[in-house]
Coordinates of C-alpha atoms and ligand atoms in Angstrom, one line a residue:
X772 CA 18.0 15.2 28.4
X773 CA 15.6 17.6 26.3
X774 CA 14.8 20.8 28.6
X775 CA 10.9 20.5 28.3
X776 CA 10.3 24.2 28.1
X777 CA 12.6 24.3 24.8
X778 CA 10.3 20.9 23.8
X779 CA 9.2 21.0 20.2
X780 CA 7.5 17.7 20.1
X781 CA 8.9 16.6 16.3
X782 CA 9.4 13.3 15.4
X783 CA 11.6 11.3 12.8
X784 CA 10.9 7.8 12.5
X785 CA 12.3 5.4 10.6
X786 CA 10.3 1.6 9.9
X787 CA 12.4 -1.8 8.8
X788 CA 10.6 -4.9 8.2
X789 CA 7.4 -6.1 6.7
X790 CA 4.1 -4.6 6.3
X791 CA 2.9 -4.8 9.8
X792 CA 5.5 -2.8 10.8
X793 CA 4.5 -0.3 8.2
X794 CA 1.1 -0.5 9.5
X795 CA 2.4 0.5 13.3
X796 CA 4.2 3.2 11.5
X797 CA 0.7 4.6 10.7
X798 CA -0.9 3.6 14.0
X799 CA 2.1 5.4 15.8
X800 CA 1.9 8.7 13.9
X801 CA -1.8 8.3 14.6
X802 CA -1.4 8.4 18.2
X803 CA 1.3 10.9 18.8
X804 CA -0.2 13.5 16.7
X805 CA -3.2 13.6 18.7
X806 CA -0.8 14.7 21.5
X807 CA 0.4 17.7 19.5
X808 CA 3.7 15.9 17.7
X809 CA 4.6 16.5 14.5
X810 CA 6.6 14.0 12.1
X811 CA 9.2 15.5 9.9
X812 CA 11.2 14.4 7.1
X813 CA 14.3 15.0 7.7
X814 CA 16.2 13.5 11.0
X815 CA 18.5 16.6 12.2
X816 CA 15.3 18.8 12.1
X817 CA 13.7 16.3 14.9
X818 CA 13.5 16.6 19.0
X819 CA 12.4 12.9 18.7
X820 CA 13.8 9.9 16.2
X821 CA 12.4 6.8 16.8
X822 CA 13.1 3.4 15.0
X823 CA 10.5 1.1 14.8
X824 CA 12.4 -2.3 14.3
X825 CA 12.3 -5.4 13.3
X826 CA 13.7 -9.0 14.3
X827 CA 13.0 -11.4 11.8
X828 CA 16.3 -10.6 9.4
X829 CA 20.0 -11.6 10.1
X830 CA 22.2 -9.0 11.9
X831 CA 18.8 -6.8 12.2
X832 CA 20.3 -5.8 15.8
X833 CA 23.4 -5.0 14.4
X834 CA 22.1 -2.4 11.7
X835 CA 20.1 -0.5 14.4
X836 CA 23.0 -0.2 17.3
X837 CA 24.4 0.9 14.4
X838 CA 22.0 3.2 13.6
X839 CA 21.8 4.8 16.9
X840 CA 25.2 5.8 16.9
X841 CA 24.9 7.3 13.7
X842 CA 22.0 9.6 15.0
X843 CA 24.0 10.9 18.1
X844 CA 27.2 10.8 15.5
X845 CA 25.1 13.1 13.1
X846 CA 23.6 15.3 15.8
X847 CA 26.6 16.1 17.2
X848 CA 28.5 17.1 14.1
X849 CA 25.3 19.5 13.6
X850 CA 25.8 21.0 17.4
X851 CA 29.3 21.8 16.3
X852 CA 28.6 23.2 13.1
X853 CA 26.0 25.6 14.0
X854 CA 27.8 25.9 17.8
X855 CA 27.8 29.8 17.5
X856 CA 24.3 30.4 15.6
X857 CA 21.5 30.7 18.5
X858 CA 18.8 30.2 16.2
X859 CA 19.7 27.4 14.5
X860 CA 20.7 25.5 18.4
X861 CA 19.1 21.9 18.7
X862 CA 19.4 20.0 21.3
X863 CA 20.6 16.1 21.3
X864 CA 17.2 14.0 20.2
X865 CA 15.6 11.5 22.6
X866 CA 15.8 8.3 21.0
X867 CA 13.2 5.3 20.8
X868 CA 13.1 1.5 20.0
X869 CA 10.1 0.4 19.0
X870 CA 8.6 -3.2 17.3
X871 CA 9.9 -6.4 17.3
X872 CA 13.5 -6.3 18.6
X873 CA 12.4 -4.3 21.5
X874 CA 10.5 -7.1 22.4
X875 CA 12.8 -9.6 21.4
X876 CA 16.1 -8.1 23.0
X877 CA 14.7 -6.0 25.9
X878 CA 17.2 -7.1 28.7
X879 CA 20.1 -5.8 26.1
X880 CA 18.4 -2.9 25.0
X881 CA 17.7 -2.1 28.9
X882 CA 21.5 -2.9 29.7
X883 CA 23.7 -2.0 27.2
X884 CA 25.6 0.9 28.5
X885 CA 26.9 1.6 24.7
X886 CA 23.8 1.8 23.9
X887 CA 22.5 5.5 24.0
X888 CA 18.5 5.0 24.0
X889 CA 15.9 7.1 25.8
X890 CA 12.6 4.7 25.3
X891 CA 11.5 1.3 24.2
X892 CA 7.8 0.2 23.8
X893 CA 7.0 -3.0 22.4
X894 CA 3.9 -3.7 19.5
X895 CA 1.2 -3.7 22.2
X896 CA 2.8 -0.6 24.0
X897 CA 1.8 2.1 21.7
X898 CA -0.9 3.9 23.5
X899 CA 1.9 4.8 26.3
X900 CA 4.1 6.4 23.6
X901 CA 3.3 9.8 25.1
X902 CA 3.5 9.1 28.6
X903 CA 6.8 7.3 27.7
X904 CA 8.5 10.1 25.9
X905 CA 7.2 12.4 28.6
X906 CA 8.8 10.9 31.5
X907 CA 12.0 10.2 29.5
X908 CA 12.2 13.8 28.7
X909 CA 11.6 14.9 32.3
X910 CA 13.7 12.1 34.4
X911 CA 16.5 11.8 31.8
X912 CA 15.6 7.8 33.0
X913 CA 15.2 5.0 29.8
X914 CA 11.8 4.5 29.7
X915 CA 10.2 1.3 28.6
X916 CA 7.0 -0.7 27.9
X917 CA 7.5 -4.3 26.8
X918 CA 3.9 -5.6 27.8
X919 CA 2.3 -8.3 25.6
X920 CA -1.5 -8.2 25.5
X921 CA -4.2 -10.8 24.7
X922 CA -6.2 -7.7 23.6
X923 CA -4.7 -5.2 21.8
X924 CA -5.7 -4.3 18.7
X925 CA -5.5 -0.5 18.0
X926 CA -9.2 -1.0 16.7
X927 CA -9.9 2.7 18.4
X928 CA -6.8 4.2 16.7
X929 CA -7.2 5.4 13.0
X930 CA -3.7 5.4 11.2
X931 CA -1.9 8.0 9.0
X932 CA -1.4 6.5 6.4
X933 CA 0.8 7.3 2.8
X934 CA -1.5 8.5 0.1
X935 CA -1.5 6.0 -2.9
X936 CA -4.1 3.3 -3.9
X937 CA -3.4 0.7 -1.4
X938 CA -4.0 0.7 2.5
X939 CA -2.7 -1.6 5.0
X940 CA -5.1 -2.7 7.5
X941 CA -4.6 -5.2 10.1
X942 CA -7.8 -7.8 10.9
X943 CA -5.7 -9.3 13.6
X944 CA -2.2 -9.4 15.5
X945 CA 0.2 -12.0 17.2
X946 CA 0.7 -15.3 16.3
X947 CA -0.1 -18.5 17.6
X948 CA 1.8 -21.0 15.4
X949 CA 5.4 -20.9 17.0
X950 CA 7.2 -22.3 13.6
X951 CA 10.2 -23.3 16.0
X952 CA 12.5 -20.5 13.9
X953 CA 10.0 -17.6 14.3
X954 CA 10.7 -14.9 16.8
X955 CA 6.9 -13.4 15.7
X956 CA 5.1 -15.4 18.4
X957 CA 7.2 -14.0 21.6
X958 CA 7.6 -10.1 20.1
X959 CA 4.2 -9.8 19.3
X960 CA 2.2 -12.3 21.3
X961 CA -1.0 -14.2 21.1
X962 CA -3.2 -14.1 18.0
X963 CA -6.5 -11.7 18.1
X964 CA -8.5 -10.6 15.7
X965 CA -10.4 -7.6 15.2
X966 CA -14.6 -7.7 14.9
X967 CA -15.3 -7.7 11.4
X968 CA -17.6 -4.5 12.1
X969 CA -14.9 -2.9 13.3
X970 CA -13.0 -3.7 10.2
X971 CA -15.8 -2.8 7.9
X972 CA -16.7 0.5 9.4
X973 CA -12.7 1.6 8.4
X974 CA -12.5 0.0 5.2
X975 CA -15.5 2.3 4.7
X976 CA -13.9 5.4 5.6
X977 CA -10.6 4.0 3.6
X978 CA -13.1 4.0 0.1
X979 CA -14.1 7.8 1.2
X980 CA -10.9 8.5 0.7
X981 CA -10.3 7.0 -2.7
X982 CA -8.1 4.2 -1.6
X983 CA -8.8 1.6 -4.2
X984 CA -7.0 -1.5 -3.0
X985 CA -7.2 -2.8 0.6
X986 CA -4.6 -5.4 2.1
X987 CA -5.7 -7.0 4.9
X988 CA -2.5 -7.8 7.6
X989 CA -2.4 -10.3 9.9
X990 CA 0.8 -12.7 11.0
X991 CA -1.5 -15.8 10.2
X992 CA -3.9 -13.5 8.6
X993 CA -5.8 -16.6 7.4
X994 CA -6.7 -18.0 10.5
X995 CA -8.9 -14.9 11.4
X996 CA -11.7 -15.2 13.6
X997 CA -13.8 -12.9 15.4
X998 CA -15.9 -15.4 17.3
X999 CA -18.6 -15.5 14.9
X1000 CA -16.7 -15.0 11.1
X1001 CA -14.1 -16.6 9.4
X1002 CA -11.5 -15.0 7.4
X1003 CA -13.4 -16.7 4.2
X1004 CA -16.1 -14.3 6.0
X1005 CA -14.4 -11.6 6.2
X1006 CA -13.6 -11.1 2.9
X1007 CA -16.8 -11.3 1.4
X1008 CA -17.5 -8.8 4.5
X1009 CA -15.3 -5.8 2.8
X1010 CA -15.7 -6.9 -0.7
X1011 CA -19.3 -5.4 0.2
X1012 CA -17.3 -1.8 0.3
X1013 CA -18.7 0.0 -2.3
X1014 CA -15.3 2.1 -4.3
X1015 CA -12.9 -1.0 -3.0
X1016 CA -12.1 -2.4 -6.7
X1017 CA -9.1 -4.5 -4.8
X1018 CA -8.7 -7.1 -1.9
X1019 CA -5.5 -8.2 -0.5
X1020 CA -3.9 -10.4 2.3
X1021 CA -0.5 -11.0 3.8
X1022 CA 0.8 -12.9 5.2
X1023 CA -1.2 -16.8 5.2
X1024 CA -0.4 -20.2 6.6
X1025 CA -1.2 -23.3 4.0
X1026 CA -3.0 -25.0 6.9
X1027 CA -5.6 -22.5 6.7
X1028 CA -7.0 -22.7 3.4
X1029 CA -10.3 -24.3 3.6
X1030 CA -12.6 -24.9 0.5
X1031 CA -15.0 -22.2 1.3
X1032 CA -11.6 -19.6 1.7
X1033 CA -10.2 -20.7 -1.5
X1034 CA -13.6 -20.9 -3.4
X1035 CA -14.3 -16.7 -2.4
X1036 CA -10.8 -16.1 -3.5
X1037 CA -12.1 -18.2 -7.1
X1038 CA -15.3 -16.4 -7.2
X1039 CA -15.1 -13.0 -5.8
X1040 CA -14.0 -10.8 -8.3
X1041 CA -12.7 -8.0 -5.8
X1042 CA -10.3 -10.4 -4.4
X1043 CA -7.1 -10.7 -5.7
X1044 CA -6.3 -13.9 -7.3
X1045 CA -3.2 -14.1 -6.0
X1046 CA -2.2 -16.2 -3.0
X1047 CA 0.7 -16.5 -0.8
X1048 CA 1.8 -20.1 0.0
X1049 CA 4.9 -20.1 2.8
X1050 CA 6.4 -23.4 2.0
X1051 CA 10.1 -22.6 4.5
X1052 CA 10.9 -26.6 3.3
X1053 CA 10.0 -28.9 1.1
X1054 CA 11.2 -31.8 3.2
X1055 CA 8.9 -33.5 5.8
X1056 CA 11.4 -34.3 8.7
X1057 CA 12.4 -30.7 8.4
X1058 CA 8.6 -29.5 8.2
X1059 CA 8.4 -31.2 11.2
X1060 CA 10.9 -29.9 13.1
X1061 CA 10.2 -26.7 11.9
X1062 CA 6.3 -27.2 13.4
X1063 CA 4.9 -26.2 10.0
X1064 CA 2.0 -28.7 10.7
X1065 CA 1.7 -29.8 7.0
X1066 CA 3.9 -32.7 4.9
X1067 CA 5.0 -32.1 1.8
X1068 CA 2.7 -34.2 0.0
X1069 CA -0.4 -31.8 1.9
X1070 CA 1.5 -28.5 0.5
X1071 CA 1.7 -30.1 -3.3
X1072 CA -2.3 -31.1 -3.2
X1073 CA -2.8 -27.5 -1.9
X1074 CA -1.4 -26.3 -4.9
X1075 CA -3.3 -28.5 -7.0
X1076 CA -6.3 -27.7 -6.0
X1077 CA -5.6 -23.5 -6.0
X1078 CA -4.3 -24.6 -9.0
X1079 CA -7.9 -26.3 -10.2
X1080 CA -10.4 -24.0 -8.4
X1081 CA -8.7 -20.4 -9.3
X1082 CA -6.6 -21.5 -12.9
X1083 CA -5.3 -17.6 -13.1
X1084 CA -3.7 -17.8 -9.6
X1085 CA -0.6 -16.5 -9.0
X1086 CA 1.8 -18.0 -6.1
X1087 CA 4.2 -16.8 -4.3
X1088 CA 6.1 -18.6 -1.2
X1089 CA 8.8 -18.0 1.5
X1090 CA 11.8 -20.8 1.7
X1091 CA 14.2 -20.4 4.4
X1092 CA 17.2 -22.6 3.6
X1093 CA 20.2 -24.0 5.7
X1094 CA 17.8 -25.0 8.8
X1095 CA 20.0 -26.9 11.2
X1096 CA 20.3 -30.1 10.2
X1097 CA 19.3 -29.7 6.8
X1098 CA 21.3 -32.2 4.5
X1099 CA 22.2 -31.5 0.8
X1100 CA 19.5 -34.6 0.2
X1101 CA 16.8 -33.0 2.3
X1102 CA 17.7 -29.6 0.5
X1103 CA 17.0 -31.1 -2.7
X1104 CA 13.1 -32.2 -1.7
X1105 CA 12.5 -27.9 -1.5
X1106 CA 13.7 -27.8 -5.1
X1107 CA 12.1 -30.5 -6.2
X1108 CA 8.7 -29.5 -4.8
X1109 CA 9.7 -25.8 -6.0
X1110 CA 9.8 -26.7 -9.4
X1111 CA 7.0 -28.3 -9.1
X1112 CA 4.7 -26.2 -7.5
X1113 CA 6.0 -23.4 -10.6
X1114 CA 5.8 -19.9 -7.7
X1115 CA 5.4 -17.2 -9.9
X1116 CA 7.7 -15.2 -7.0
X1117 CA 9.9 -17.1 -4.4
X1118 CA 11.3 -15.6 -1.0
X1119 CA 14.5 -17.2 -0.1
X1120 CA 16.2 -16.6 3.3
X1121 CA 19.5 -17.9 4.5
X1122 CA 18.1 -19.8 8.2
X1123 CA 19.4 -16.9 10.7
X1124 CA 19.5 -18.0 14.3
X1125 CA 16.8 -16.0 16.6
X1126 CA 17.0 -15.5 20.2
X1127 CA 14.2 -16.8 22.0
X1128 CA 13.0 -19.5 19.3
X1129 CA 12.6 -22.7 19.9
X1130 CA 15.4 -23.9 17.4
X1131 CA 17.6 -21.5 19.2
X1132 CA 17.5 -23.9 22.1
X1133 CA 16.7 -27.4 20.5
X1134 CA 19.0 -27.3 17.5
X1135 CA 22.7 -25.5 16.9
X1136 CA 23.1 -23.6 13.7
X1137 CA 25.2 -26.4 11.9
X1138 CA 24.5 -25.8 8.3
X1139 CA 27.7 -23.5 7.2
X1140 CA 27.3 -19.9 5.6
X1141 CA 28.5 -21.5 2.2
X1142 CA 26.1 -24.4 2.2
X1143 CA 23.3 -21.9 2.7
X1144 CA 24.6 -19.2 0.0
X1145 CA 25.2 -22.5 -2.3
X1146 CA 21.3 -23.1 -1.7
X1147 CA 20.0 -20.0 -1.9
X1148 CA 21.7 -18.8 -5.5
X1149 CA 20.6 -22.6 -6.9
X1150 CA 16.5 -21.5 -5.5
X1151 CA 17.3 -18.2 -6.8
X1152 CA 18.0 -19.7 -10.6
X1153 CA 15.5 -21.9 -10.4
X1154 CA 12.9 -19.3 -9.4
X1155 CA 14.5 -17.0 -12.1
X1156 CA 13.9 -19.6 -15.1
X1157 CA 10.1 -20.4 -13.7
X1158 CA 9.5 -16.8 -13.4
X1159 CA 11.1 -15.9 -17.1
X1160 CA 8.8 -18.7 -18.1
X1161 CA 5.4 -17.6 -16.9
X1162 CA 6.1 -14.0 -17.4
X1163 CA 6.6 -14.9 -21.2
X1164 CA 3.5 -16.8 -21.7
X1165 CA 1.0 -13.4 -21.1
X1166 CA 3.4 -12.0 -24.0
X1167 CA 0.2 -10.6 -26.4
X1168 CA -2.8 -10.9 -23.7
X1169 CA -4.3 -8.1 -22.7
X1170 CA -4.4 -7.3 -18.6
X1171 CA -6.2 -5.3 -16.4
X1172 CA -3.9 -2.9 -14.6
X1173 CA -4.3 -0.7 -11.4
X1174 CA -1.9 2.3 -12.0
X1175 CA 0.7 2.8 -9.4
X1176 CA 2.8 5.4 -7.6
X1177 CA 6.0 5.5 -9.3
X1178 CA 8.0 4.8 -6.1
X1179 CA 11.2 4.4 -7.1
X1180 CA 13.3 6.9 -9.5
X1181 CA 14.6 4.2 -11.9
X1182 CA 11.0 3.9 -12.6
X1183 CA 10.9 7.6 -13.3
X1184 CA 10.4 7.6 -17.1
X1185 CA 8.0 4.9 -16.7
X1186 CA 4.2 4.2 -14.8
X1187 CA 4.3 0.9 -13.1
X1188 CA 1.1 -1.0 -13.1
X1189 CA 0.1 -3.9 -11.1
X1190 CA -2.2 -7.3 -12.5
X1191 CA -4.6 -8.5 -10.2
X1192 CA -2.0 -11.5 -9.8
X1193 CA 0.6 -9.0 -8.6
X1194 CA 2.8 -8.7 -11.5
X1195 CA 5.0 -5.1 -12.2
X1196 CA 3.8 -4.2 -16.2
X1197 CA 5.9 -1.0 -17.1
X1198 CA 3.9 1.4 -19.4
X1199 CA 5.5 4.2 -21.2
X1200 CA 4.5 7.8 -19.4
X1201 CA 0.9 7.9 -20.7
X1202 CA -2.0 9.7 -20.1
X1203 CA -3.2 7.9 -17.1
X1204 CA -3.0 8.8 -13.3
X1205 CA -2.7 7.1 -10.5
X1206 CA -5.3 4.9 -9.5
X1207 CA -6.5 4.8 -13.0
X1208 CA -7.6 1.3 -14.1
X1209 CA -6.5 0.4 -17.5
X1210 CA -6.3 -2.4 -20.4
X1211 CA -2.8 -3.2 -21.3
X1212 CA -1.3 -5.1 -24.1
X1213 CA 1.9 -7.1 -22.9
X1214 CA 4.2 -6.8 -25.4
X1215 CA 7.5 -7.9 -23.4
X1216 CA 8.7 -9.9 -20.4
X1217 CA 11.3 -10.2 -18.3
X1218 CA 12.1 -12.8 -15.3
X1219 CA 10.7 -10.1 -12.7
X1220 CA 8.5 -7.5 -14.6
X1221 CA 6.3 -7.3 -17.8
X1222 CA 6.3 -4.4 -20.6
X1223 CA 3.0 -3.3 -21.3
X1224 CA 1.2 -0.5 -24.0
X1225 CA -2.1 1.0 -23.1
X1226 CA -5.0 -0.3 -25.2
X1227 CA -8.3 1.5 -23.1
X1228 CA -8.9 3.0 -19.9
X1229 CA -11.6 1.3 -18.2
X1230 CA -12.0 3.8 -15.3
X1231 CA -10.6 5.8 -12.4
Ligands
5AD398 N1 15.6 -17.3 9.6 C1 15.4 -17.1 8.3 N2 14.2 -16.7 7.8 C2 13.2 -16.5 8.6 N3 11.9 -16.2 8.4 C3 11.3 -16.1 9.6 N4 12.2 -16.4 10.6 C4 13.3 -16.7 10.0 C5 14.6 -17.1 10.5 N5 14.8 -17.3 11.8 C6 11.3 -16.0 7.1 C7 10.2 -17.0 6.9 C8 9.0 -16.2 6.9 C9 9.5 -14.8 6.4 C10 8.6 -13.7 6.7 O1 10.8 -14.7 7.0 O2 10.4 -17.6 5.6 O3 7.9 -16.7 6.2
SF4_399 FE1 6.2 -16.9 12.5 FE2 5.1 -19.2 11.8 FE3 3.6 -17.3 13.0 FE4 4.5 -16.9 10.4 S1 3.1 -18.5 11.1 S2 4.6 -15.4 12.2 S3 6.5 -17.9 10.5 S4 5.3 -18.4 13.9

């Protein structure tokens, strides 16, 4: 327990998973340092470390149990070491679960003896963050929030976010869809969307900023609806944001892709013409027992008609493989409508059993860890000779780029830019910044990133 007097209210925290967990990263930072905390970098230095989880991946459980024993592990080799300096005494940090496995495992995360946690809130519990950390630290009790709401939807609560040209920003949470393998719909709830006023009046203040490129979140982000606008609507809504040069959204279901969706994404110029298509399977007995809600042959006319309305389009899909029951001949119809469809980036995840899921209960994991490492490396070569291919053919064109942070050090002695379609061009270090939009000549491919030379800058 953290003597409150002694209470320096800094925080570590640590986010796995997609971007909407990113996005609550913002949102909690948002909310905490209104009460006075402050987030540091490094996680000895913190009263507080929190881990805001997620539950989608295999063994994600495992790697934060792990995790938390590391932290005490860590912490108490520090103790030692600096056991006879006063000033440099720190006390053992309160520890937090938050996101999707607190949700998702909350009776073993409230039970687990092993398990050395101080507080768990769940995606709709963030507002009590405070009060939770302040009665952990005073009763020495675990403290937890697992509530789901209809109504949540942190539209009051302005994130911190990461300085670069892109900002998350969610138009709506929770899911309604229950795909029988998807823990989203039980860990974060119902669907709900925000107003698209409400939107607007922060992707304004996003633009003030100099953000260039907005991506809209949602876990059906597609089937938005405020009670009066679509999420065709909506996007003509905030490419109205005057400074916004870029429109993006994550994560969509093919049965929401109307005409009137697909034709702003074909005439809007601010929105992105790139479009995620989540196939999970190709085959229709296992689309249906997945509850995709779409056959194969509606998924192929999809892509013919993104295909006709927006030529340029780049597609990307998620394919889980091995779903119980699965047969070698059933595996074969996602490759075949893979190759096909011609994604110009593929997803593939081994099936991982999720507590809580519908499949969990209807249908045992049958389909063996080799079958489903078999399928996954032949998807994986597949989607490696599609990819080779259409990253060769804009050898010689010239793109538009949006200059990126350099995020990662092997990209240290080069500036990454991004297409409109999403591709990685690597530029030579050049005499553009970040958030720079330039004309580049591609002059080289490879399966997952073009080379590029600067030919103009067209503006900042
Ligand atoms: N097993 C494997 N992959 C899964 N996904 C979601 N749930 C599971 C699961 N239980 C994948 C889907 C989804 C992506 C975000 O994660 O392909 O689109
Ligand atoms: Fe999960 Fe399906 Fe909802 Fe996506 S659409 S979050 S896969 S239930």
């Amino acid at each position: 327990m953290i003597n409150i007097q002694q209470f320096r209210k800094t925080i570590f925290i640590e986010t796995y998973g997609c971007a909407m967990n990113e996005y609550d990263t913002e949102l909690v930072k948002s909310i905490l340092v209104k009460e006075n905390y402050t987030f540091v970098q490094n996680e000895l230095e913190a009263d507080i470390v929190m881990l805001n989880t997620c539950a989608i991946r295999e063994h994600a459980h495992r790697k934060i149990y792990g995790r938390v024993h590391e932290i005490r592990n860590n912490r108490k080799k520090l103790l030692k070491v600096n056991k006879y300096d006063k000033s440099k005494q720190s006390d053992e940090p309160l520890i937090g679960i938050l996101g999707c496995m607190a949700t998702n495992l909350r009776t073993e995360l409230l039970e687990n003896k092993n398990l050395d946690i101080d507080f768990i809130a769940g995606p709709d519990s963030y507002k009590r963050l405070p009060q939770l950390i302040e009665e952990a630290m005073g009763t020495g009790d675990k403290q937890f929030d697992l509530t789901l709401s209809e109504f949540e939807t942190y539209s009051d609560v302005l994130p911190i976010r990461k300085e670069g040209v892109n900002a998350w920003i969610a138009t709506s949470r929770g899911c309604n869809n229950f795909c029988t393998f998807c823990v989203v719909p039980y860990t974060r709830g119902r669907e709900r969307s925000r107003s698209v006023s409400n939107i607007i009046e922060e992707v304004k203040l996003l633009a003030g900023e100099g953000f260039k490129q907005v991506t809209l979140l949602g876990q059906n982000v597609n089937s938005y609806n405020d009670g009066q606008a679509d999420f065709a609507d909506l996007l003509d809504a905030v490419s109205g944001v005057n400074g916004i040069r870029r429109i993006r959204f994550t994560s969509p279901h093919p049965k929401d892709f109307p005409d009137k969706l697909l034709d702003v994404v074909a005439q809007n110029p601010k929105v992105c013409k790139q479009i995620h298509l989540p196939l999970q399977a190709g085959n229709n007995r296992i689309l249906d027992v997945m509850n995709r809600n779409y056959t194969q042959e509606e998924f192929l006319a999809l892509v013919d008609k993104v295909r006709h309305k927006i030529p340029d389009a780049a597609l990307s899909t998620d394919i889980i493989v091995g779903f119980p029951t699965e047969t070698d001949a059933e595996f074969e119809d996602t490759f075949k409508v893979m190759k096909q469809a011609e994604f110009d980036q593929a997803f593939i995840f081994k099936y991982s059993e999720r507590k809580g899921t519908v499949a969990s209960k209807k249908y045992p994991d049958d389909v063996s860890e080799e079958k489903k490492t078999e399928r996954t490396m032949t998807l994986n070569n597949l989607q490696k000779e599609v990819m080779f291919k259409k990253n060769c053919a804009h050898i010689g064109q010239r793109l538009e780029l949006l200059i990126e942070d350099a995020t990662n050090p092997e990209t240290a002695n080069y500036k990454p830019g991004r297409t409109d379609t999403n591709k990685l061009v690597i530029l030579p270090i050049g005499d553009y910044r970040t958030g720079d939009f330039i004309t580049a000549e591609i002059t080289d491919a490879t399966p997952h990133a073009l080379k590029g030379v600067q030919t103009n800058i067209l503006s900042s």
